[in-house]
Amino acid sequence: MKKTVLVAGGAGFIGSHLCEALLNLGMKVLCLDNLGTGRMENLSAVIKNKNFKFIKHDIQKPVRIKGVVNYVFHLASYASPPYYQAKSIETLMTNSLGTYNILEFCRAKKARYLITSTSETYGDPLEHPQKETYWGNVNPVGIRSCYDEAKRFAEALTMEFVRKHRVDARIIRIFNTYGPRLQKDDGRVISNFIWQASHNMDITIYGDGLQTRSFCYVEDQVRGLISAMMKEGLAGEVINIGNPDEFTMKEAAVIIKEMTGSKSKIVYKPLPKDDPTRRKPDISKAKKLLGWEPEIKLRDGLSRTIKWFADGQ
Ligand code: UDP
């Protein structure tokens, strides 16, 4: 009997890659998305698959699906800073009320649950690299708090469903992830730089460009999420999934400019408020519990992403 998996946020950037990988593993996939940032184009490779079903639904409303559901991945949320700030109240509600609705669904179905939380729960971290035991340095009322605090609330709610209702839930803190299907107007750094460089437009570095991020290729990310879901005995565990290779934004701009053969100028713009100074996951827990680590180096992942952009998205 095929297992049935529900992916909330399955039409999004990571969600759509996850749906494909789950179908390739022989599962039935129910994809739930309100198409806030998710796109039907992201599902073009799977929409006709007989084991795939798309359901347009906003998880701020209760989730009702007939039949057995074995696993639930909860990826539904705005995730790019310009989008979650523009849709700040929706972001807060999706991660609070929406997470509650998904958790109640898991409780009723006795389904195993995985939520994608975020490295943003560490805020502008004072500990480096960030381990899961670090509590973070988050501005609770700043312009990023609609995302950071919403995800922290979602983590707290998840833990209470583990403690009070014995839901088999795990929390995965995902770090910056990139790859094909990042939209050109997504606003995140890798998509901005690739789009700008490949059109010989100015490459916009915010601040002095010395802030760091660690970029994980989407295939590595999806492999990590699936192993975290499939592994027994992880109820209540919090695990970082990301690539620990750390780059400044200046380095990222130079690499992308070189790889695209671009004539762009690199220009400097004001740093957005509360922009974290550094970010790099400690992935020793993922290595130990899941035997997972990223395999794709930045230049390899970038060349696949650049190709996807060049092919017209
Ligand atoms: N950034 C940049 N230029 C851009 C977009 C982003 O220099 O065109 C910087 C941004 O200020 C941050 C980093 O790149 O320091 C990563 O930003 P992103 O929005 O991708 O994700 P974040 O990790 O901040 O959520």
Coordinates of C-alpha atoms and ligand atoms in Angstrom, one line a residue:
M1 CA 0.0 0.0 0.0
K2 CA 1.4 3.4 -1.1
K3 CA 2.0 5.9 1.7
T4 CA 0.1 9.2 1.4
V5 CA 2.0 12.4 2.1
L6 CA 0.5 15.9 2.4
V7 CA 2.8 18.8 1.5
A8 CA 1.4 22.2 2.7
G9 CA 3.1 24.8 0.6
G10 CA 3.8 22.2 -2.1
A11 CA 3.6 24.7 -5.0
G12 CA 6.4 26.8 -3.7
F13 CA 10.1 26.7 -4.5
I14 CA 11.2 24.0 -2.0
G15 CA 7.8 22.4 -1.8
S16 CA 7.5 21.6 -5.5
H17 CA 11.0 20.0 -5.5
L18 CA 9.8 18.0 -2.4
C19 CA 6.6 16.8 -4.1
E20 CA 8.7 15.5 -7.1
A21 CA 11.1 13.7 -4.9
L22 CA 8.3 12.0 -2.9
L23 CA 6.6 10.9 -6.1
N24 CA 9.9 9.4 -7.2
L25 CA 10.0 7.5 -3.9
G26 CA 6.6 5.9 -4.9
M27 CA 4.4 7.9 -2.6
K28 CA 1.0 9.5 -3.1
V29 CA 1.3 13.3 -2.8
L30 CA -1.5 15.7 -1.8
C31 CA -0.2 19.2 -2.4
L32 CA -2.0 22.0 -0.5
D33 CA -1.2 25.6 -1.5
N34 CA -3.1 29.0 -1.5
L35 CA -0.8 30.1 -4.4
G36 CA 0.3 33.2 -2.4
T37 CA 3.8 32.7 -3.7
G38 CA 3.5 29.2 -4.9
R39 CA 2.9 28.8 -8.7
M40 CA 1.2 26.1 -10.7
E41 CA 4.2 26.3 -13.2
N42 CA 6.3 24.8 -10.4
L43 CA 4.1 21.7 -10.6
S44 CA 4.2 21.2 -14.3
A45 CA 6.4 18.1 -14.1
V46 CA 3.9 16.4 -11.6
I47 CA 0.5 17.7 -12.3
K48 CA -0.5 14.9 -14.6
N49 CA 1.0 12.2 -12.3
K50 CA -1.8 9.9 -11.2
N51 CA -0.3 9.8 -7.7
F52 CA -0.4 13.6 -7.4
K53 CA -3.3 15.8 -6.4
F54 CA -3.3 19.6 -6.0
I55 CA -5.8 21.2 -3.6
K56 CA -6.0 25.0 -3.5
H57 CA -6.4 25.8 0.2
D58 CA -5.3 28.4 2.7
I59 CA -4.3 26.7 5.9
Q60 CA -5.7 29.6 7.9
K61 CA -8.9 27.6 7.5
P62 CA -9.1 24.0 9.0
V63 CA -7.8 21.2 6.8
R64 CA -10.3 18.5 6.0
I65 CA -9.2 15.6 3.8
K66 CA -10.8 12.1 3.7
G67 CA -8.8 8.9 4.0
V68 CA -5.5 8.0 5.4
V69 CA -2.6 10.5 5.5
N70 CA 0.7 9.1 6.8
Y71 CA 3.0 12.1 6.7
V72 CA 2.5 15.9 6.7
F73 CA 5.2 18.3 5.6
H74 CA 4.4 21.9 6.6
L75 CA 6.2 24.4 4.4
A76 CA 3.4 26.8 3.9
S77 CA 4.6 30.4 4.6
Y78 CA 5.9 33.5 2.8
A79 CA 9.7 33.1 3.2
S80 CA 11.5 35.9 1.3
P81 CA 12.0 39.1 3.3
P82 CA 10.3 41.5 0.8
Y83 CA 7.3 39.2 0.6
Y84 CA 6.9 38.3 4.2
Q85 CA 7.2 42.0 5.1
A86 CA 4.6 43.0 2.5
K87 CA 2.3 40.2 3.7
S88 CA 3.3 40.5 7.4
I89 CA -0.1 39.8 9.0
E90 CA -0.7 36.8 6.7
T91 CA 2.7 35.5 7.6
L92 CA 1.9 35.8 11.3
M93 CA -1.4 34.1 10.8
T94 CA -0.2 31.3 8.5
N95 CA 2.5 30.3 11.0
S96 CA 0.2 30.5 14.0
L97 CA -3.4 29.7 13.1
G98 CA -2.2 27.8 10.0
T99 CA 0.3 25.7 12.0
Y100 CA -2.5 25.0 14.6
N101 CA -4.8 23.8 11.8
I102 CA -2.1 21.5 10.4
L103 CA -1.2 20.1 13.8
E104 CA -4.8 19.4 14.6
F105 CA -5.1 17.6 11.3
C106 CA -2.0 15.5 12.2
R107 CA -3.5 14.7 15.6
A108 CA -6.8 13.5 14.1
K109 CA -5.0 11.5 11.3
K110 CA -2.2 10.2 13.6
A111 CA 0.1 11.5 10.9
R112 CA 3.8 12.1 11.3
Y113 CA 4.6 15.8 11.0
L114 CA 7.6 17.9 9.9
I115 CA 7.6 21.7 10.0
T116 CA 10.2 23.8 8.1
S117 CA 11.3 26.4 10.6
T118 CA 14.1 28.8 9.8
S119 CA 17.6 30.0 10.7
E120 CA 15.8 33.3 11.4
T121 CA 14.8 31.8 14.8
Y122 CA 18.4 32.6 15.7
G123 CA 17.9 36.3 14.6
D124 CA 21.2 38.2 14.4
P125 CA 23.1 35.4 16.1
L126 CA 25.7 36.0 18.8
E127 CA 26.8 32.4 18.6
H128 CA 28.6 31.2 15.5
P129 CA 28.0 28.8 13.9
Q130 CA 24.5 28.3 15.1
K131 CA 23.7 25.1 17.0
E132 CA 20.1 24.0 17.7
T133 CA 20.7 24.6 21.4
Y134 CA 21.2 28.4 20.8
W135 CA 18.1 30.4 21.7
G136 CA 18.8 33.2 19.4
N137 CA 19.0 37.0 19.3
V138 CA 15.7 38.2 17.8
N139 CA 14.1 41.6 17.8
P140 CA 10.5 40.8 18.8
V141 CA 9.1 44.0 17.3
G142 CA 11.3 44.7 14.3
I143 CA 10.4 44.5 10.6
R144 CA 11.5 40.8 10.4
S145 CA 9.6 39.8 13.5
C146 CA 6.5 38.9 11.5
Y147 CA 8.5 36.0 10.2
D148 CA 11.0 35.3 13.0
E149 CA 8.5 35.4 15.8
A150 CA 5.8 33.6 13.8
K151 CA 8.2 30.7 13.2
R152 CA 9.3 30.7 16.8
F153 CA 5.6 30.5 17.8
A154 CA 5.1 27.7 15.3
E155 CA 8.0 25.8 17.0
A156 CA 6.5 26.4 20.4
L157 CA 3.1 25.2 19.3
T158 CA 4.6 22.1 17.6
M159 CA 6.4 21.2 20.9
E160 CA 3.2 21.5 22.8
F161 CA 1.5 19.1 20.4
V162 CA 4.4 16.7 21.0
R163 CA 4.1 17.0 24.8
K164 CA 0.3 17.3 25.2
H165 CA -1.0 15.2 22.3
R166 CA 1.9 12.9 21.4
V167 CA 2.1 14.1 17.8
D168 CA 5.2 12.6 16.2
A169 CA 6.5 16.0 15.1
R170 CA 10.0 17.3 14.2
I171 CA 11.2 20.8 13.6
I172 CA 13.7 21.5 10.8
R173 CA 15.4 24.8 10.8
I174 CA 16.3 25.4 7.2
F175 CA 19.1 27.8 6.2
N176 CA 19.3 29.9 3.0
T177 CA 18.3 27.6 0.1
Y178 CA 18.6 28.3 -3.6
G179 CA 18.1 26.5 -6.9
P180 CA 15.8 26.4 -10.0
R181 CA 12.3 27.8 -9.4
L182 CA 13.5 30.7 -7.3
Q183 CA 11.6 33.5 -8.9
K184 CA 13.4 36.4 -10.5
D185 CA 11.3 38.9 -8.4
D186 CA 11.6 36.7 -5.2
G187 CA 13.9 39.4 -3.7
R188 CA 16.4 36.9 -2.2
V189 CA 20.0 37.5 -2.8
I190 CA 20.9 34.6 -5.2
S191 CA 17.9 35.2 -7.5
N192 CA 18.5 38.9 -7.5
F193 CA 22.2 38.6 -8.3
I194 CA 21.7 36.0 -11.1
W195 CA 18.9 38.0 -12.7
Q196 CA 20.8 41.2 -12.4
A197 CA 24.1 39.7 -13.6
S198 CA 22.6 37.9 -16.6
H199 CA 20.9 41.1 -17.8
N200 CA 24.0 43.3 -17.2
M201 CA 22.0 45.3 -14.7
D202 CA 23.7 46.7 -11.5
I203 CA 24.3 44.0 -8.9
T204 CA 22.8 45.4 -5.7
I205 CA 24.8 44.6 -2.5
Y206 CA 23.0 45.8 0.6
G207 CA 25.3 47.3 3.2
D208 CA 29.0 46.7 3.0
G209 CA 28.5 43.2 1.6
L210 CA 30.6 41.7 4.5
Q211 CA 27.5 40.0 6.0
T212 CA 27.6 36.2 5.5
R213 CA 25.1 33.5 4.5
S214 CA 25.6 29.8 3.9
F215 CA 23.7 28.6 0.8
C216 CA 22.2 25.1 0.4
Y217 CA 21.3 23.7 -3.0
V218 CA 17.6 22.7 -3.1
E219 CA 18.3 19.0 -3.9
D220 CA 20.4 18.7 -0.8
Q221 CA 17.7 20.5 1.3
V222 CA 15.0 18.2 0.0
R223 CA 17.1 15.1 0.7
G224 CA 17.6 16.4 4.3
L225 CA 13.9 17.0 4.8
I226 CA 12.9 13.6 3.6
S227 CA 15.4 11.8 5.7
A228 CA 14.3 13.8 8.8
M229 CA 10.7 12.8 8.1
M230 CA 11.4 9.1 7.5
K231 CA 13.6 8.5 10.5
E232 CA 11.8 7.0 13.5
G233 CA 12.1 8.4 17.0
L234 CA 12.6 12.1 16.2
A235 CA 9.5 13.4 18.0
G236 CA 10.4 16.8 19.5
E237 CA 13.8 17.0 17.8
V238 CA 15.0 20.3 16.3
I239 CA 17.5 19.9 13.5
N240 CA 19.4 22.4 11.3
I241 CA 19.5 21.6 7.6
G242 CA 21.7 23.8 5.6
N243 CA 25.1 24.0 4.0
P244 CA 27.9 25.2 6.3
D245 CA 30.1 26.8 3.5
E246 CA 29.9 30.5 4.4
F247 CA 30.2 33.4 2.0
T248 CA 30.1 37.1 2.2
M249 CA 27.5 38.8 -0.1
K250 CA 30.5 40.5 -1.8
E251 CA 32.0 37.0 -2.6
A252 CA 28.6 35.8 -3.8
A253 CA 28.3 38.8 -6.1
V254 CA 31.8 38.3 -7.6
I255 CA 31.3 34.6 -8.1
I256 CA 27.9 35.1 -9.9
K257 CA 29.2 38.0 -12.0
E258 CA 32.1 35.8 -13.1
M259 CA 30.0 32.7 -13.7
T260 CA 27.5 34.6 -15.9
G261 CA 30.2 36.4 -17.8
S262 CA 28.4 39.6 -16.9
K263 CA 29.3 43.2 -17.5
S264 CA 27.3 44.4 -14.5
K265 CA 28.6 46.9 -12.1
I266 CA 28.5 46.0 -8.4
V267 CA 26.7 48.8 -6.5
Y268 CA 26.0 49.3 -2.8
K269 CA 22.5 50.0 -1.3
P270 CA 21.4 50.6 2.2
L271 CA 21.3 47.6 4.5
P272 CA 17.8 46.6 5.5
K273 CA 17.0 46.9 9.2
D274 CA 17.8 44.0 11.4
D275 CA 19.6 42.2 8.6
P276 CA 21.6 39.4 10.3
T277 CA 25.4 39.9 10.2
R278 CA 26.4 36.3 9.9
R279 CA 24.8 32.9 9.5
K280 CA 26.2 29.4 9.3
P281 CA 24.6 26.2 10.5
D282 CA 26.2 23.7 12.8
I283 CA 25.1 20.5 11.1
S284 CA 26.6 18.0 13.5
K285 CA 23.2 16.9 14.7
A286 CA 21.9 16.3 11.2
K287 CA 25.0 14.3 10.4
K288 CA 24.7 12.2 13.6
L289 CA 20.9 11.6 13.6
L290 CA 20.3 11.4 9.8
G291 CA 23.6 10.6 8.3
W292 CA 22.9 13.7 6.1
E293 CA 25.2 16.4 4.8
P294 CA 25.1 18.6 1.7
E295 CA 26.9 17.3 -1.4
I296 CA 26.5 20.1 -3.9
K297 CA 29.1 22.9 -3.8
L298 CA 28.1 26.5 -4.3
R299 CA 29.5 26.8 -7.8
D300 CA 27.8 23.5 -9.0
G301 CA 24.5 24.6 -7.6
L302 CA 24.9 28.1 -9.0
S303 CA 25.7 26.8 -12.5
R304 CA 22.4 24.7 -12.5
T305 CA 20.5 27.7 -11.2
I306 CA 22.0 30.0 -13.8
K307 CA 21.1 27.5 -16.5
W308 CA 17.5 27.4 -15.3
F309 CA 17.3 31.2 -15.4
A310 CA 18.9 31.3 -18.8
D311 CA 16.4 28.7 -20.1
G312 CA 13.7 31.3 -19.4
Q313 CA 12.6 29.9 -16.0
Ligands
UDP1 N1 21.1 41.0 -0.2 C1 21.9 41.8 -1.0 N2 21.4 42.2 -2.2 C2 20.1 41.8 -2.7 C3 19.4 41.0 -1.9 C4 19.8 40.6 -0.6 O1 23.0 42.2 -0.6 O2 19.8 42.1 -3.8 C5 21.6 40.6 1.1 C6 20.6 40.8 2.3 O3 20.7 42.1 2.8 C7 21.2 39.8 3.3 C8 21.6 38.7 2.4 O4 21.8 39.3 1.1 O5 22.2 40.2 4.0 C9 20.7 37.5 2.2 O6 19.4 38.0 1.9 P1 18.1 37.2 1.5 O7 17.0 38.1 1.4 O8 18.5 36.3 0.4 O9 17.9 36.2 2.8 P2 18.0 36.4 4.4 O10 19.0 35.4 4.7 O11 18.3 37.8 4.8 O12 16.6 36.0 4.9

